[in-house]
XYZ file of C-alpha atoms in Angstrom:
447
model
C -11.846 15.994 9.948
C -11.526 12.645 11.713
C -10.349 9.531 9.889
C -13.151 7.070 9.162
C -12.555 3.423 8.306
C -14.830 0.611 7.199
C -14.638 -2.006 9.950
C -15.384 -5.535 8.710
C -16.416 -6.500 12.239
C -19.254 -3.949 12.436
C -19.870 -3.682 8.664
C -19.943 0.092 8.755
C -17.643 3.088 8.720
C -16.375 4.162 12.112
C -14.290 7.034 13.358
C -10.754 5.882 14.068
C -10.015 6.359 17.765
C -6.566 4.914 18.534
C -6.109 2.647 21.518
C -3.213 4.882 22.602
C -3.571 8.592 21.727
C -1.165 9.635 18.980
C -0.184 6.057 18.110
C -1.462 3.544 15.538
C -0.616 -0.175 15.624
C -0.980 -2.320 12.487
C -0.622 -6.010 11.677
C -0.929 -7.264 8.088
C -0.929 -10.950 7.177
C 1.902 -11.866 4.830
C 2.150 -14.417 2.048
C 2.822 -18.117 2.525
C 6.126 -18.251 0.601
C 5.701 -21.436 -1.427
C 6.037 -19.456 -4.674
C 6.796 -15.956 -5.928
C 4.146 -13.480 -4.677
C 1.343 -12.831 -7.156
C -0.447 -9.548 -7.753
C -3.166 -10.542 -5.289
C -0.481 -10.781 -2.585
C 0.901 -7.389 -3.601
C -2.371 -5.510 -3.158
C -2.610 -5.570 0.654
C 1.040 -4.617 1.018
C 0.707 -1.578 -1.245
C -2.651 -0.674 0.334
C -1.227 -0.730 3.829
C 1.886 1.124 2.758
C -0.350 4.030 1.696
C -2.423 3.781 4.894
C 0.809 3.800 6.916
C 2.032 6.883 5.036
C -1.232 8.741 5.549
C -1.438 7.935 9.255
C 2.089 9.314 9.663
C 1.083 12.380 7.639
C -1.774 12.911 10.099
C 0.690 12.859 12.983
C 0.390 9.279 14.254
C 3.372 7.313 15.509
C 2.855 4.088 13.527
C 4.069 0.624 14.548
C 3.568 -1.646 11.516
C 4.196 -5.410 11.528
C 3.990 -7.582 8.395
C 5.803 -10.275 6.438
C 8.362 -9.693 3.695
C 7.524 -8.103 0.337
C 8.963 -5.511 -2.114
C 7.990 -2.226 -3.861
C 6.913 -0.546 -0.613
C 8.733 1.203 2.239
C 10.118 -1.106 4.898
C 7.998 -1.405 8.026
C 9.378 -1.668 11.521
C 9.049 -5.424 12.124
C 9.066 -8.441 9.768
C 8.508 -11.507 11.981
C 9.243 -15.036 10.769
C 7.335 -18.033 12.079
C 10.479 -20.157 12.351
C 11.920 -17.659 14.853
C 8.815 -17.604 17.043
C 8.193 -21.307 17.727
C 8.644 -20.955 21.536
C 6.152 -18.050 21.528
C 3.670 -20.109 19.495
C 4.014 -23.063 21.868
C 3.305 -20.723 24.796
C 0.123 -19.448 23.098
C -1.089 -22.984 22.396
C -0.379 -23.996 25.990
C -2.340 -20.980 27.254
C -5.329 -22.101 25.172
C -5.096 -25.607 26.631
C -4.825 -24.219 30.159
C -7.828 -21.928 29.575
C -9.975 -24.796 28.329
C -10.159 -23.717 24.666
C -7.958 -26.471 23.227
C -7.359 -30.208 23.582
C -4.612 -32.670 22.627
C -5.140 -35.763 20.479
C -2.206 -37.996 19.444
C 0.303 -35.140 19.289
C -2.133 -32.766 17.533
C -3.692 -29.825 19.346
C -7.136 -28.577 18.275
C -9.107 -25.463 19.108
C -12.629 -26.184 20.366
C -14.812 -23.663 18.500
C -17.822 -24.413 20.703
C -15.930 -23.037 23.710
C -15.730 -19.555 22.142
C -19.218 -17.968 22.173
C -18.292 -15.237 19.690
C -17.055 -17.636 17.003
C -18.311 -16.300 13.641
C -18.491 -12.665 14.785
C -16.167 -11.352 12.060
C -17.505 -13.318 9.098
C -21.142 -13.161 10.211
C -21.407 -16.945 10.086
C -23.433 -19.070 12.481
C -21.633 -22.119 13.851
C -24.733 -24.336 13.511
C -25.146 -23.312 9.869
C -21.469 -23.985 9.239
C -21.804 -27.438 10.750
C -24.845 -28.217 8.586
C -23.019 -27.316 5.398
C -19.520 -28.285 6.467
C -17.234 -29.666 3.799
C -14.379 -30.785 6.017
C -12.487 -34.027 6.198
C -14.055 -36.396 8.707
C -11.769 -36.827 11.706
C -13.308 -38.824 14.531
C -10.659 -37.480 16.886
C -12.160 -33.980 16.745
C -14.798 -32.987 19.268
C -16.467 -30.900 16.563
C -15.902 -31.085 12.773
C -15.203 -27.328 12.716
C -12.383 -27.528 15.279
C -9.081 -26.437 13.733
C -5.445 -27.342 14.339
C -3.218 -25.248 16.559
C -0.315 -27.720 16.456
C 0.192 -30.606 14.026
C 2.145 -33.733 14.856
C 5.229 -34.264 12.701
C 4.921 -36.051 9.370
C 7.793 -37.507 7.318
C 9.554 -34.852 5.229
C 7.988 -31.879 7.029
C 9.864 -29.374 9.222
C 9.288 -30.122 12.905
C 10.118 -28.684 16.319
C 9.994 -30.128 19.807
C 6.929 -29.315 21.897
C 5.170 -30.583 25.048
C 2.948 -32.644 22.716
C 5.761 -34.168 20.688
C 7.547 -33.066 17.540
C 5.416 -31.065 15.165
C 4.731 -27.691 13.580
C 2.299 -24.808 14.136
C -1.108 -24.585 12.543
C -1.614 -21.787 10.013
C -3.777 -19.496 12.148
C -1.843 -19.576 15.415
C 1.216 -18.051 13.745
C -0.383 -14.649 13.129
C -2.084 -14.548 16.533
C 1.199 -15.108 18.298
C 3.380 -12.792 16.228
C 0.904 -9.908 16.224
C 0.419 -10.058 19.995
C 4.150 -10.386 20.652
C 4.884 -7.037 19.018
C 1.600 -5.131 19.357
C 0.100 -6.485 22.573
C -3.068 -8.407 23.336
C -5.167 -5.664 21.705
C -4.216 -3.271 18.912
C -5.702 -0.895 16.351
C -5.633 -2.261 12.794
C -5.480 -5.744 11.286
C -5.440 -6.023 7.510
C -5.378 -8.550 4.716
C -7.327 -9.759 1.718
C -11.066 -10.436 1.875
C -10.356 -14.140 1.399
C -8.762 -14.209 4.864
C -11.894 -13.130 6.762
C -12.866 -16.777 7.173
C -11.352 -18.930 8.422
C -7.998 -17.246 9.067
C -8.996 -14.002 10.757
C -12.024 -15.556 12.427
C -9.726 -18.121 13.975
C -7.192 -15.486 14.984
C -9.872 -13.768 17.071
C -10.885 -17.022 18.766
C -7.264 -17.960 19.507
C -6.064 -14.570 20.704
C -9.019 -13.742 22.929
C -9.109 -17.314 24.220
C -5.437 -17.147 25.178
C -5.451 -13.709 26.805
C -9.042 -13.105 27.872
C -8.753 -9.624 26.329
C -11.554 -8.301 24.095
C -11.329 -6.977 21.468
C -8.234 -8.554 19.974
C -8.412 -6.011 17.122
C -10.284 -2.702 17.120
C -10.560 -2.205 13.343
C -10.505 -4.973 10.723
C -9.779 -3.711 7.187
C -9.944 -6.029 4.160
C -9.062 -5.276 0.553
C -11.095 -6.566 -2.393
C -10.267 -9.389 -4.780
C -8.134 -9.127 -7.892
C -9.817 -10.270 -11.097
C -8.295 -10.910 -14.509
C -10.528 -9.862 -17.370
C -13.371 -9.816 -14.806
C -12.720 -13.394 -13.618
C -11.250 -14.154 -10.209
C -7.546 -14.856 -10.481
C -6.681 -18.483 -9.784
C -4.159 -21.091 -10.808
C -6.921 -23.410 -12.031
C -8.058 -20.831 -14.599
C -4.508 -20.241 -15.769
C -4.794 -16.483 -15.132
C -2.264 -16.364 -12.313
C 0.335 -13.555 -12.571
C 3.316 -13.185 -10.245
C 4.731 -9.779 -9.395
C 8.061 -11.012 -10.767
C 6.496 -11.682 -14.185
C 4.696 -8.331 -14.281
C 7.868 -6.401 -13.419
C 9.575 -7.853 -16.472
C 7.269 -5.648 -18.567
C 6.272 -2.753 -16.303
C 8.079 -0.554 -13.789
C 7.364 -1.217 -10.080
C 5.959 2.302 -9.742
C 3.451 1.581 -12.516
C 2.215 -1.545 -10.727
C 1.920 0.382 -7.489
C -0.024 3.207 -9.147
C -2.324 0.683 -10.835
C -3.160 -0.842 -7.441
C -3.824 2.409 -5.580
C -5.886 3.931 -8.408
C -8.798 1.772 -7.200
C -10.261 2.012 -3.689
C -8.840 -0.799 -1.580
C -12.235 -2.388 -0.821
C -13.313 -2.503 -4.482
C -12.516 -5.352 -6.874
C -9.461 -4.641 -9.023
C -9.491 -5.960 -12.584
C -6.037 -6.763 -13.924
C -5.009 -6.596 -17.569
C -2.116 -5.368 -19.674
C -4.385 -2.614 -20.982
C -5.101 -1.386 -17.449
C -1.403 -1.398 -16.618
C -0.664 0.607 -19.770
C -3.344 3.104 -18.719
C -1.709 3.388 -15.305
C 1.673 3.957 -16.953
C 0.240 6.722 -19.151
C -1.483 8.339 -16.166
C 1.727 8.248 -14.181
C 3.496 9.953 -17.083
C 0.944 12.790 -16.945
C 1.825 13.326 -13.310
C 5.520 13.126 -14.119
C 5.064 15.861 -16.742
C 3.399 18.072 -14.126
C 6.326 17.521 -11.795
C 8.781 18.443 -14.552
C 6.740 21.547 -15.336
C 6.918 22.588 -11.691
C 10.702 22.259 -11.766
C 10.784 24.402 -14.923
C 8.500 27.052 -13.404
C 10.723 27.354 -10.355
C 13.598 28.369 -12.609
C 11.747 31.276 -14.247
C 9.824 32.890 -11.373
C 9.487 36.503 -12.429
C 6.305 37.924 -10.954
C 4.371 38.560 -7.796
C 0.762 37.972 -6.818
C -1.998 38.922 -9.227
C -5.756 38.535 -8.999
C -5.521 35.426 -11.162
C -2.650 33.864 -9.221
C -4.382 34.522 -5.895
C -7.489 32.776 -7.222
C -5.330 29.832 -8.299
C -3.744 29.686 -4.845
C -7.230 29.278 -3.419
C -7.975 26.506 -5.899
C -4.769 24.661 -4.985
C -5.662 24.877 -1.299
C -9.145 23.514 -2.045
C -7.678 20.595 -4.006
C -5.424 19.815 -1.059
C -8.404 19.852 1.295
C -10.370 17.598 -1.080
C -7.447 15.163 -1.329
C -7.075 14.915 2.451
C -10.832 14.566 2.941
C -10.840 11.638 0.492
C -7.991 9.947 2.351
C -9.693 10.476 5.720
C -12.812 8.802 4.339
C -11.653 5.182 4.538
C -8.413 5.871 2.660
C -10.135 6.535 -0.674
C -7.038 6.670 -2.871
C -9.082 6.590 -6.075
C -10.844 9.855 -5.223
C -7.688 11.378 -3.794
C -5.798 10.663 -7.019
C -8.532 12.417 -9.033
C -7.720 15.594 -7.081
C -4.045 14.944 -7.734
C -4.759 14.955 -11.486
C -6.808 18.132 -11.108
C -3.754 19.796 -9.554
C -1.526 18.415 -12.319
C -3.861 19.988 -14.892
C -3.625 23.387 -13.197
C 0.175 23.102 -13.132
C 0.365 22.190 -16.816
C -1.976 25.019 -17.851
C 0.002 27.517 -15.786
C 3.247 26.317 -17.377
C 1.743 26.792 -20.860
C 0.640 30.297 -19.934
C 4.118 31.092 -18.638
C 5.736 29.743 -21.828
C 3.480 31.927 -23.980
C 4.225 35.002 -21.892
C 0.621 35.355 -20.706
C 1.665 35.186 -17.055
C 4.787 36.011 -15.074
C 5.128 33.065 -12.683
C 4.125 33.977 -9.122
C 6.835 32.627 -6.821
C 4.561 31.938 -3.853
C 2.036 30.183 -6.077
C 4.718 27.973 -7.645
C 6.143 27.139 -4.224
C 2.651 26.271 -2.989
C 1.908 24.013 -5.969
C 5.290 22.331 -5.554
C 4.738 21.676 -1.848
C 1.189 20.335 -2.292
C 2.116 18.152 -5.273
C 5.068 16.686 -3.332
C 2.739 16.054 -0.382
C 0.341 14.107 -2.626
C 3.213 12.102 -4.122
C 4.574 11.250 -0.664
C 1.236 9.888 0.564
C 0.440 7.899 -2.595
C 4.062 6.787 -2.847
C 4.914 7.802 -6.420
C 7.321 10.278 -8.042
C 9.027 10.923 -4.726
C 12.277 12.799 -4.239
C 12.815 16.538 -3.905
C 16.243 16.216 -5.532
C 14.719 15.004 -8.784
C 11.964 17.625 -8.573
C 14.571 20.355 -8.326
C 16.362 18.900 -11.326
C 19.657 18.129 -9.589
C 19.380 14.331 -9.252
C 20.773 14.443 -5.709
C 24.245 15.595 -6.838
C 24.207 18.989 -5.177
C 23.038 20.726 -8.362
C 25.950 19.658 -10.577
C 23.650 18.160 -13.258
C 21.636 21.366 -13.424
C 24.788 23.511 -13.693
C 26.209 21.365 -16.488
C 22.915 21.457 -18.383
C 22.699 25.227 -18.076
C 26.243 25.446 -19.461
C 25.272 23.331 -22.483
C 22.140 25.423 -23.064
C 24.241 28.599 -22.948
C 26.732 27.130 -25.440
C 23.844 26.194 -27.721
C 22.362 29.678 -27.402
C 25.746 31.277 -28.191
C 25.986 29.083 -31.306
C 22.531 30.210 -32.431
C 23.406 33.885 -31.880
C 26.512 33.352 -34.020
C 24.231 31.701 -36.620
C 26.197 28.486 -36.203
C 23.021 26.452 -36.466
C 24.849 23.217 -37.249
C 26.592 23.299 -33.869
C 23.367 24.266 -32.065
C 21.554 21.365 -33.695
C 24.414 19.019 -32.898
C 24.126 19.868 -29.182
C 20.365 19.302 -29.269
C 20.706 16.009 -31.158
C 23.451 14.665 -28.916
C 21.432 15.471 -25.822
C 18.452 13.769 -27.461
C 20.493 10.600 -27.845
C 21.116 10.751 -24.093
C 17.417 11.048 -23.354
C 17.390 14.828 -22.766
C 14.710 16.921 -24.517
C 15.297 20.629 -25.192
C 12.258 22.942 -25.288
C 12.589 26.465 -26.675
C 10.191 28.894 -24.987
C 9.809 32.717 -24.949
C 11.558 32.643 -21.549
C 14.492 30.654 -22.919
C 15.469 27.036 -23.413
C 14.375 24.361 -20.949
C 15.467 20.755 -20.603
C 13.835 17.633 -19.256
C 14.425 13.904 -19.238
C 12.572 11.990 -21.927
């Protein structure tokens, strides 16, 4: 099944056809670092981290460019505006040379009337925008909607030399220049929050295509929905502004990530402590399934049966459903529902194995383990085969030591030295290790 994405430019889902076969190029607008990133800033980064993971899973060679953040895998390129001033100046000069920009007293402005497609992304009409414009009156502009490409230096502001005098770049020209430097004059995906559609991304199109003459600048525009707090849009003025730093003082990074991806990226996401607690509890259910898989792998004792073959078919169907959801505009919410369905099957099978109703089928357990790990890798939670195998990346030493302690405890119970057996259990409990006695023997897991 082909990947389909909702393209803001065309306002419909389209099949993703990469500009270069087998490759996918991505640019995501970063935060303006005047403060710690808030949860609204975090959403596009986590969203695009999952999209990046899934595109790689589907076999694409991904080149991903974005600004700095945390709680996601590192991308290939993190450009900084301060290191690309000469490139920005070259882009501005190209716009002047091509007749799209003009210089006034050390400022350089983009002439929106010179770009016939202005408004194509946001669906806005330039005449309507002019009629309802709420912009500062500047008699130096040829049109009130013209925007700054380069701003003349002001006291106390950073400034660089340019052909038009000392100054600094305008907000929009930065992303145009940096994206084209690393991805070319046309590339596959451009992402960011819905609030960036106008004016930022609209202006990026006008600048980039005006400078290069290449259309389209971007083939697929993807925008994530707003974050609300108790169903009100998050804003500093309402006092409901939460930084990632503040949230991580109370919740694990993985919980915040899972909270974000549990809703489809284009839908509004309502933030609250209660929702984060729900995400934490849901993540724990998945963690239990992972622990149960590790336990099942230690007690494989049977071959295929009619029931286990039927369950293999169900696992394969859940995998297909998960991938189909991801190929349909990266629907993580639906994909995660199939992930929970698999977790339920794992937990039920573990209970049946503990009660002696089934002898674990090795191929079935291996299949469930592989598919569950595949889901975790794409969503970006509970990763790490070492942990799944119960050896914590130490070559199996932890597992060997735990098995030794369980054997010592079992020997104490056989000798009816229950005090010593209980002491081993209690001491391990103090260390966060839970012992479970089952018909197949004792198991351990981290609390």
